[in-house]
Amino acid sequence: DAEITQSPRHKITETGRQVTLACHQTWNHNNMFWYRQDLGHGLRLIHYSYGVHDTNKGEVSDGYSVSRSNTEDLPLTLESAASSQTSVYFCASRRDRGETQYFGPGTRLLVL
Amino acid sequence: QKEVEQDPGPLSVPEGAIVSLNCTYSNSAFQYFMWYRQYSRKGPELLMYTYSSGNKEDGRFTAQVDKSSKYISLFIRDSQPSDSATYLCAMSAQEGAQKLVFGQGTRLTINP
């Protein structure tokens, strides 16, 4: 079955370290998204991509970057992790003209 | 002021009760309205999708959109313990589920 996966599911890191969160989908969707979820804020868009080599900044993109070298993957990189980036991160994908974004299971990141 | 406001709850009701969940928004460009359900430690999944104003019914769930008041609602009839989850409203000015703006989410518990 087609699916969207995220790895790792849990990560503890130290401030200042570079961290990369993986997102992989097997639906061949062009559209992929990264969100963070925090109490009191709901889901906030970090970066998104409409296709290979396309990337765009979302609402809370400072300190994060993405790259899209193929259709299936959109890795999210924290260049220098900060405690404010402790959060649950969700990746999502959507087919063109689709009514829904399909979400991965999430990655819980703790920055100490 | 946030673009989308949602009462975070928590909301606790007895089994069988009618539940009303609501969101208000400020951006009149929003035309696509969604409700996502998120179980604990899982990614959100689409529950209801509506375009523009009006009602949509799916089983025990009814979504209402009032664009003139910038107000959307989700009603759950004959609520079940399995409905216990966080419900997030989401909106988009673009076609379908592109570039969603989420509410904070309402945590709902249905007591047997």
XYZ file of N, CA and C in Angstrom:
672
model
N 0.838 -1.189 0.000
C 0.000 0.000 0.000
C 0.884 1.255 0.000
N 0.404 2.262 -0.731
C 1.127 3.530 -0.731
C 1.036 4.159 0.649
N 2.040 4.930 1.007
C 2.054 5.501 2.350
C 3.037 6.662 2.413
N 3.015 7.319 3.582
C 3.978 8.371 3.868
C 4.642 8.033 5.197
N 5.940 8.038 5.221
C 6.677 7.672 6.427
C 7.615 8.798 6.830
N 7.898 8.832 8.124
C 8.832 9.812 8.673
C 9.854 9.086 9.549
N 11.087 9.573 9.510
C 12.105 9.020 10.388
C 13.106 10.102 10.775
N 13.648 10.026 12.015
C 13.237 9.073 13.045
C 11.888 9.454 13.633
N 11.291 8.618 14.440
C 10.034 8.951 15.099
C 10.290 9.785 16.349
N 11.445 9.609 16.956
C 11.837 10.371 18.130
C 13.308 10.749 17.986
N 13.630 11.986 18.407
C 15.012 12.437 18.289
C 15.313 13.391 19.433
N 16.437 13.164 20.091
C 16.942 14.106 21.087
C 18.280 14.631 20.570
N 18.432 15.938 20.583
C 19.671 16.528 20.108
C 20.053 17.694 21.000
N 21.227 18.242 20.755
C 21.716 19.372 21.552
C 21.644 20.650 20.721
N 21.543 21.770 21.411
C 21.510 23.050 20.707
C 22.777 23.220 19.874
N 22.599 23.774 18.697
C 23.706 24.030 17.802
C 23.978 22.919 16.805
N 23.437 21.744 17.033
C 23.683 20.631 16.113
C 22.770 20.726 14.898
N 23.246 20.196 13.779
C 22.416 20.093 12.588
C 21.613 18.790 12.661
N 20.345 18.905 12.343
C 19.454 17.746 12.406
C 18.677 17.658 11.095
N 18.534 16.447 10.574
C 17.716 16.245 9.371
C 16.624 15.233 9.664
N 15.397 15.633 9.357
C 14.232 14.758 9.510
C 13.811 14.298 8.124
N 13.583 13.000 8.002
C 13.261 12.434 6.701
C 11.757 12.280 6.519
N 11.320 12.472 5.274
C 9.926 12.245 4.882
C 9.932 11.557 3.527
N 9.196 10.447 3.438
C 9.169 9.656 2.206
C 7.749 9.228 1.906
N 7.290 9.495 0.681
C 5.933 9.070 0.300
C 5.994 8.266 -0.993
N 5.109 7.280 -1.057
C 5.121 6.369 -2.206
C 3.901 6.575 -3.101
N 3.188 7.692 -2.934
C 2.026 7.978 -3.769
C 2.378 8.698 -5.065
N 3.637 9.125 -5.198
C 4.043 9.905 -6.362
C 3.347 11.275 -6.397
N 3.073 11.830 -5.202
C 2.456 13.147 -5.112
C 3.486 14.232 -5.406
N 3.069 15.236 -6.169
C 3.965 16.356 -6.437
C 4.098 17.295 -5.241
N 3.036 17.423 -4.463
C 2.985 18.429 -3.405
C 3.353 17.821 -2.055
N 4.332 18.418 -1.393
C 4.746 17.942 -0.065
C 4.917 19.130 0.869
N 4.671 18.880 2.161
C 4.609 19.955 3.150
C 5.278 19.499 4.440
N 5.861 20.449 5.161
C 6.353 20.218 6.509
C 5.655 21.189 7.456
N 5.151 20.637 8.579
C 4.507 21.422 9.613
C 5.180 21.127 10.959
N 5.035 22.064 11.877
C 5.331 21.783 13.275
C 4.060 21.992 14.082
N 3.898 21.193 15.132
C 2.704 21.280 15.953
C 3.101 21.549 17.382
N 2.598 22.625 17.927
C 2.893 23.044 19.295
C 1.595 23.407 19.992
N 1.556 23.173 21.308
C 0.368 23.534 22.092
C 0.058 25.014 21.923
N -1.202 25.306 21.674
C -1.617 26.699 21.544
C -1.456 27.277 20.156
N -0.775 26.536 19.277
C -0.530 27.049 17.922
C -1.095 26.148 16.836
N -1.471 24.953 17.157
C -1.925 24.048 16.113
C -0.782 23.683 15.185
N -1.108 23.434 13.931
C -0.118 23.082 12.921
C 0.289 24.344 12.169
N 1.592 24.561 12.060
C 2.087 25.722 11.327
C 3.016 25.259 10.219
N 2.844 25.858 9.058
C 3.573 25.448 7.866
C 5.002 25.974 7.901
N 5.966 25.066 7.687
C 7.377 25.441 7.711
C 7.894 25.681 6.284
N 7.807 24.661 5.463
C 8.208 24.737 4.055
C 7.283 23.843 3.245
N 7.224 24.092 1.941
C 6.444 23.230 1.076
C 7.070 23.196 -0.311
N 6.670 22.175 -1.057
C 7.231 21.958 -2.388
C 6.125 21.488 -3.325
N 6.105 22.059 -4.532
C 5.102 21.667 -5.525
C 5.683 20.705 -6.554
N 6.942 20.348 -6.414
C 7.543 19.416 -7.350
C 9.055 19.395 -7.193
N 9.691 18.539 -7.978
C 11.144 18.384 -7.898
C 11.828 19.728 -8.152
N 12.774 20.031 -7.291
C 13.586 21.254 -7.324
C 12.797 22.511 -6.954
N 11.545 22.380 -6.578
C 10.745 23.522 -6.127
C 10.631 23.510 -4.605
N 10.973 24.620 -3.954
C 10.781 24.739 -2.511
C 10.289 26.153 -2.203
N 9.476 26.267 -1.151
C 8.887 27.551 -0.775
C 8.836 27.672 0.732
N 8.971 28.901 1.212
C 8.931 29.136 2.653
C 7.485 29.243 3.121
N 7.253 28.686 4.306
C 5.953 28.819 4.934
C 5.974 29.868 6.014
N 5.042 29.747 6.931
C 4.838 30.738 7.987
C 5.993 30.830 8.968
N 6.646 29.681 9.267
C 7.684 29.649 10.308
C 8.950 28.986 9.769
N 9.534 29.541 8.733
C 10.641 28.891 8.029
C 12.030 29.215 8.598
N 12.147 30.236 9.437
C 13.473 30.625 9.935
C 14.126 29.476 10.693
N 15.367 29.152 10.307
C 16.119 28.100 10.976
C 15.929 26.728 10.360
N 15.100 26.639 9.315
C 14.817 25.373 8.635
C 15.123 25.499 7.145
N 15.469 24.370 6.534
C 15.623 24.339 5.084
C 15.145 22.984 4.565
N 14.777 22.959 3.291
C 14.370 21.723 2.626
C 14.992 21.690 1.246
N 15.069 20.495 0.693
C 15.489 20.319 -0.690
C 14.653 19.202 -1.293
N 14.378 19.289 -2.589
C 13.534 18.284 -3.268
C 14.277 17.799 -4.506
N 14.944 16.685 -4.364
C 15.743 16.143 -5.476
C 14.981 15.048 -6.223
N 13.912 14.540 -5.623
C 13.071 13.561 -6.308
C 11.633 13.736 -5.816
N 10.703 13.003 -6.423
C 9.293 13.164 -6.067
C 8.989 12.610 -4.690
N 9.676 11.536 -4.288
C 9.285 10.797 -3.099
C 9.720 11.430 -1.776
N 10.779 12.248 -1.778
C 11.388 12.673 -0.508
C 11.449 14.186 -0.353
N 11.204 14.634 0.882
C 11.389 16.043 1.223
C 12.007 16.106 2.618
N 13.325 16.028 2.718
C 13.975 16.103 4.029
C 13.956 17.529 4.579
N 13.763 17.629 5.891
C 13.767 18.918 6.579
C 15.026 19.004 7.424
N 15.795 20.074 7.235
C 17.045 20.256 7.973
C 16.943 21.444 8.913
N 17.318 21.203 10.167
C 17.494 22.279 11.133
C 18.978 22.599 11.127
N 19.331 23.781 10.659
C 20.740 24.100 10.428
C 21.540 24.122 11.729
N 20.976 24.722 12.756
C 21.616 24.815 14.068
C 20.483 24.772 15.093
N 20.232 23.585 15.608
C 19.036 23.375 16.435
C 18.993 24.308 17.639
N 17.795 24.817 17.916
C 17.560 25.683 19.067
C 16.464 25.069 19.929
N 16.447 25.419 21.214
C 15.430 24.837 22.115
C 14.016 25.198 21.655
N 13.868 26.342 20.990
C 12.557 26.755 20.485
C 12.052 25.847 19.361
N 12.927 24.999 18.839
C 12.532 24.070 17.787
C 12.110 22.708 18.330
N 12.070 22.576 19.638
C 11.467 21.398 20.255
C 9.990 21.378 19.892
N 9.553 20.304 19.249
C 8.199 20.276 18.711
C 7.920 18.883 18.140
N 6.685 18.717 17.652
C 6.344 17.539 16.864
C 6.245 17.989 15.410
N 6.958 17.295 14.540
C 7.029 17.672 13.133
C 6.251 16.676 12.279
N 5.386 17.207 11.421
C 4.596 16.378 10.524
C 4.904 16.723 9.076
N 5.055 15.689 8.311
C 5.190 15.807 6.872
C 3.853 15.418 6.249
N 3.515 16.035 5.121
C 2.268 15.707 4.442
C 2.489 15.772 2.939
N 1.626 15.072 2.216
C 1.677 15.142 0.762
C 0.262 15.217 0.205
N 0.159 15.697 -1.010
C -1.138 15.873 -1.658
C -0.956 15.701 -3.151
N -1.902 14.997 -3.778
C -1.849 14.892 -5.233
C -2.373 16.185 -5.837
N -2.035 16.455 -7.056
C -2.557 17.639 -7.741
C -4.073 17.606 -7.751
N -4.694 18.721 -7.398
C -6.157 18.867 -7.333
C -6.792 17.939 -6.301
N -6.013 17.443 -5.374
C -6.567 16.592 -4.324
C -7.255 17.398 -3.243
N -8.191 16.780 -2.559
C -8.950 17.451 -1.516
C -8.293 17.331 -0.157
N -7.296 16.517 -0.035
C -6.715 16.343 1.278
C -5.208 16.261 1.222
N -4.608 16.648 2.323
C -3.199 16.349 2.544
C -3.138 15.096 3.409
N -2.268 14.171 3.043
C -2.075 12.950 3.813
C -0.858 13.140 4.697
N -1.057 12.933 5.982
C -0.007 13.213 6.955
C 0.745 11.959 7.363
N 2.032 12.142 7.618
C 2.843 11.082 8.204
C 2.576 10.962 9.691
N 3.246 10.019 10.356
C 3.007 9.762 11.779
C 3.664 10.768 12.717
N 4.546 11.605 12.196
C 5.171 12.630 13.031
C 6.529 12.219 13.581
N 7.355 13.233 13.845
C 8.645 13.057 14.526
C 8.663 13.978 15.735
N 8.916 13.381 16.904
C 9.023 14.192 18.137
C 10.479 14.567 18.333
N 10.754 15.861 18.303
C 12.125 16.356 18.423
C 12.277 17.131 19.723
N 13.287 16.772 20.486
C 13.629 17.479 21.720
C 15.023 18.058 21.565
N 15.137 19.358 21.719
C 16.431 20.031 21.622
C 16.828 20.495 23.023
N 17.913 19.938 23.514
C 18.360 20.252 24.877
C 19.452 21.314 24.884
N -3.379 38.950 15.829
C -4.540 38.076 15.803
C -4.304 36.954 14.795
N -4.624 35.727 15.208
C -4.433 34.596 14.321
C -5.480 34.611 13.223
N -5.105 34.079 12.054
C -6.040 34.016 10.939
C -7.217 33.103 11.244
N -6.961 32.041 11.978
C -7.991 31.066 12.324
C -7.977 30.860 13.837
N -9.135 31.021 14.458
C -9.260 30.854 15.903
C -10.143 29.649 16.203
N -9.661 28.822 17.117
C -10.413 27.629 17.513
C -10.244 27.449 19.007
N -11.329 27.235 19.701
C -11.281 27.027 21.144
C -10.564 25.703 21.416
N -9.455 25.733 22.147
C -8.674 24.499 22.342
C -9.298 23.497 23.296
N -10.372 23.948 24.007
C -10.988 23.050 24.967
C -10.115 22.912 26.211
N -10.018 21.752 26.837
C -10.614 20.492 26.382
C -12.121 20.455 26.582
N -12.780 19.622 25.772
C -14.212 19.464 25.811
C -14.517 18.016 26.172
N -15.349 17.821 27.206
C -15.675 16.478 27.668
C -17.193 16.337 27.726
N -17.728 15.333 27.018
C -19.180 15.151 26.958
C -19.505 13.674 27.148
N -20.750 13.345 27.560
C -21.131 11.941 27.709
C -21.437 11.321 26.360
N -21.264 10.009 26.306
C -21.572 9.255 25.095
C -23.011 9.516 24.661
N -23.202 9.684 23.343
C -24.538 9.931 22.818
C -24.884 11.398 22.653
N -24.082 12.287 23.227
C -24.358 13.723 23.155
C -24.058 14.251 21.753
N -24.668 15.385 21.445
C -24.334 16.102 20.218
C -23.195 17.062 20.542
N -22.158 17.008 19.720
C -20.984 17.837 19.937
C -20.936 18.917 18.853
N -20.607 20.122 19.273
C -20.444 21.231 18.334
C -19.040 21.794 18.472
N -18.295 21.794 17.384
C -16.948 22.352 17.357
C -16.942 23.509 16.365
N -16.222 24.570 16.697
C -16.325 25.787 15.901
C -14.975 26.431 15.643
N -14.923 27.161 14.535
C -13.754 27.976 14.211
C -14.232 29.281 13.603
N -13.511 30.341 13.902
C -13.733 31.611 13.222
C -12.463 31.972 12.471
N -12.620 32.795 11.450
C -11.458 33.171 10.671
C -11.580 34.615 10.220
N -10.463 35.186 9.814
C -10.455 36.599 9.453
C -10.201 36.827 7.958
N -9.657 35.848 7.263
C -9.282 36.023 5.867
C -10.458 35.686 4.950
N -11.037 36.686 4.319
C -12.213 36.457 3.475
C -11.877 35.703 2.193
N -10.582 35.520 1.912
C -10.186 34.780 0.706
C -10.322 33.268 0.877
N -10.474 32.800 2.095
C -10.622 31.353 2.314
C -11.894 30.858 1.646
N -11.761 29.785 0.849
C -12.918 29.223 0.170
C -13.062 27.725 0.444
N -11.985 27.089 0.888
C -11.986 25.646 1.092
C -11.816 25.396 2.580
N -12.707 24.591 3.132
C -12.755 24.412 4.578
C -12.742 22.925 4.899
N -11.910 22.561 5.844
C -11.730 21.166 6.188
C -11.747 20.956 7.686
N -12.122 19.771 8.081
C -11.964 19.312 9.454
C -11.095 18.063 9.432
N -10.054 18.098 10.256
C -9.181 16.951 10.423
C -9.376 16.391 11.826
N -9.219 15.080 11.936
C -9.262 14.411 13.229
C -7.873 13.856 13.503
N -7.409 14.045 14.722
C -6.075 13.578 15.092
C -6.144 12.789 16.386
N -5.882 11.492 16.289
C -5.789 10.675 17.489
C -4.426 10.879 18.127
N -4.355 10.548 19.414
C -3.146 10.793 20.179
C -1.930 10.140 19.520
N -0.883 10.910 19.359
C 0.401 10.456 18.799
C 0.282 9.937 17.366
N -0.701 10.480 16.623
C -0.871 10.133 15.211
C -0.894 11.406 14.385
N -0.786 11.262 13.073
C -0.948 12.405 12.190
C -2.420 12.700 11.955
N -2.751 13.950 11.613
C -4.147 14.291 11.310
C -4.636 13.545 10.067
N -5.947 13.282 10.040
C -6.559 12.673 8.866
C -7.828 13.447 8.526
N -8.096 13.590 7.234
C -9.237 14.377 6.798
C -10.541 13.724 7.200
N -11.432 14.554 7.773
C -12.754 14.076 8.173
C -13.835 14.640 7.239
N -13.777 15.948 6.991
C -14.785 16.604 6.166
C -14.118 17.670 5.308
N -14.656 17.848 4.110
C -14.138 18.858 3.182
C -15.331 19.577 2.563
N -15.334 20.900 2.635
C -16.418 21.667 2.017
C -15.836 22.839 1.242
N -16.565 23.216 0.209
C -16.168 24.363 -0.594
C -17.232 25.447 -0.450
N -16.797 26.651 -0.120
C -17.658 27.812 0.028
C -18.693 27.585 1.130
N -19.820 28.263 1.087
C -20.805 28.191 2.149
C -21.729 26.991 1.989
N -22.379 26.625 3.092
C -23.356 25.549 3.038
C -23.064 24.454 4.028
N -23.855 23.386 3.915
C -23.727 22.236 4.806
C -23.275 21.011 4.029
N -22.616 20.120 4.749
C -22.263 18.822 4.182
C -22.403 17.783 5.272
N -23.046 16.694 4.940
C -23.285 15.644 5.933
C -22.606 14.359 5.495
N -22.023 13.657 6.480
C -21.406 12.361 6.219
C -21.604 11.508 7.454
N -22.617 10.674 7.406
C -22.911 9.825 8.566
C -23.308 10.668 9.768
N -22.589 10.500 10.859
C -22.899 11.247 12.085
C -22.291 12.650 12.091
N -21.564 12.983 11.064
C -20.836 14.265 11.022
C -21.490 15.234 10.044
N -21.625 16.495 10.468
C -22.130 17.554 9.610
C -21.202 18.754 9.712
N -20.768 19.235 8.565
C -19.933 20.435 8.517
C -20.772 21.586 7.976
N -20.654 22.738 8.631
C -21.365 23.940 8.191
C -20.363 25.059 7.964
N -20.601 25.823 6.919
C -19.764 26.977 6.625
C -20.659 28.190 6.433
N -20.381 29.250 7.147
C -21.080 30.523 6.991
C -20.031 31.572 6.643
N -19.852 31.816 5.364
C -18.803 32.741 4.937
C -19.128 34.177 5.312
N -20.411 34.502 5.388
C -20.764 35.890 5.729
C -20.346 36.224 7.153
N -20.354 35.211 8.026
C -19.942 35.412 9.424
C -18.510 34.958 9.663
N -17.877 34.379 8.655
C -16.529 33.821 8.788
C -16.496 32.826 9.953
N -17.346 31.829 9.839
C -17.579 30.891 10.947
C -17.856 29.520 10.364
N -17.153 28.509 10.883
C -17.440 27.151 10.454
C -17.658 26.270 11.667
N -18.448 25.221 11.467
C -18.789 24.323 12.569
C -18.706 22.879 12.109
N -18.443 22.018 13.071
C -18.540 20.573 12.878
C -19.444 20.034 13.973
N -20.499 19.309 13.564
C -21.402 18.689 14.514
C -21.208 17.179 14.464
N -21.156 16.581 15.639
C -21.074 15.130 15.755
C -22.318 14.671 16.494
N -23.123 13.853 15.828
C -24.342 13.306 16.471
C -24.025 11.947 17.071
N -24.797 11.580 18.103
C -24.634 10.265 18.731
C -23.152 9.969 18.968
N -22.494 10.857 19.672
C -21.047 10.761 19.856
C -20.665 9.438 20.544
N -19.521 8.896 20.120
C -19.016 7.617 20.603
C -17.645 7.818 21.264
N -17.272 6.943 22.179
C -15.922 7.050 22.773
C -14.814 7.057 21.714
N -15.054 6.382 20.592
C -14.052 6.345 19.528
C -13.896 7.697 18.827
N -14.810 8.640 19.106
C -14.687 9.992 18.557
C -13.720 10.841 19.379
N -13.268 10.322 20.490
C -12.326 11.074 21.335
C -11.029 11.305 20.571
N -10.699 12.558 20.357
C -9.536 12.932 19.540
C -9.412 14.446 19.586
N -8.393 14.948 18.931
C -8.287 16.399 18.709
C -8.809 16.697 17.312
N -9.679 17.698 17.213
C -10.265 18.082 15.933
C -9.697 19.425 15.511
N -9.154 19.457 14.315
C -8.538 20.674 13.802
C -9.320 21.173 12.598
N -9.676 22.449 12.621
C -10.214 23.033 11.410
C -9.039 23.528 10.565
N -9.241 23.543 9.249
C -8.203 24.004 8.334
C -8.869 24.706 7.154
N -8.173 25.687 6.598
C -8.761 26.470 5.529
C -7.706 26.807 4.491
N -8.195 27.079 3.289
C -7.275 27.430 2.220
C -7.959 28.392 1.256
N -7.168 29.328 0.749
C -7.671 30.216 -0.290
C -7.399 29.634 -1.671
N -6.557 28.614 -1.716
C -6.176 28.016 -2.977
C -6.957 26.739 -3.198
N -6.923 26.270 -4.435
C -7.678 25.085 -4.793
C -7.407 23.927 -3.846
N -8.471 23.291 -3.413
C -8.336 22.076 -2.630
C -7.576 22.283 -1.343
N -6.664 21.399 -1.049
C -5.973 21.420 0.237
C -4.557 21.959 0.102
N -4.386 22.979 -0.687
C -3.061 23.573 -0.855
C -2.861 24.669 0.177
N -1.710 24.741 0.772
C -1.361 25.796 1.736
C -2.456 25.999 2.774
N -2.616 25.017 3.622
C -3.636 25.078 4.653
C -3.212 25.963 5.821
N -4.208 26.639 6.401
C -4.031 27.350 7.660
C -4.911 26.644 8.679
N -4.288 26.198 9.770
C -4.992 25.384 10.761
C -5.388 26.207 11.976
N -6.498 25.798 12.601
C -6.817 26.268 13.934
C -5.968 25.525 14.951
N -6.078 25.920 16.208
C -5.239 25.345 17.258
C -5.637 23.911 17.593
N -6.842 23.503 17.220
C -7.321 22.176 17.555
C -8.108 22.174 18.851
N -9.199 21.389 18.883
C -10.007 21.200 20.095
C -9.890 19.760 20.535
N -9.481 19.570 21.776
C -9.342 18.210 22.314
C -10.691 17.766 22.865
N -11.231 16.688 22.316
C -12.562 16.201 22.664
C -12.460 14.827 23.319
N -13.168 14.661 24.434
C -13.271 13.361 25.102
C -14.741 12.994 25.222
N -15.083 11.790 24.768
C -16.450 11.262 24.904
C -16.412 10.198 26.011
N -17.155 10.453 27.066
C -17.136 9.560 28.231
C -18.219 8.496 28.122
N -17.842 7.206 28.285
C -18.839 6.120 28.182
C -19.859 6.207 29.302
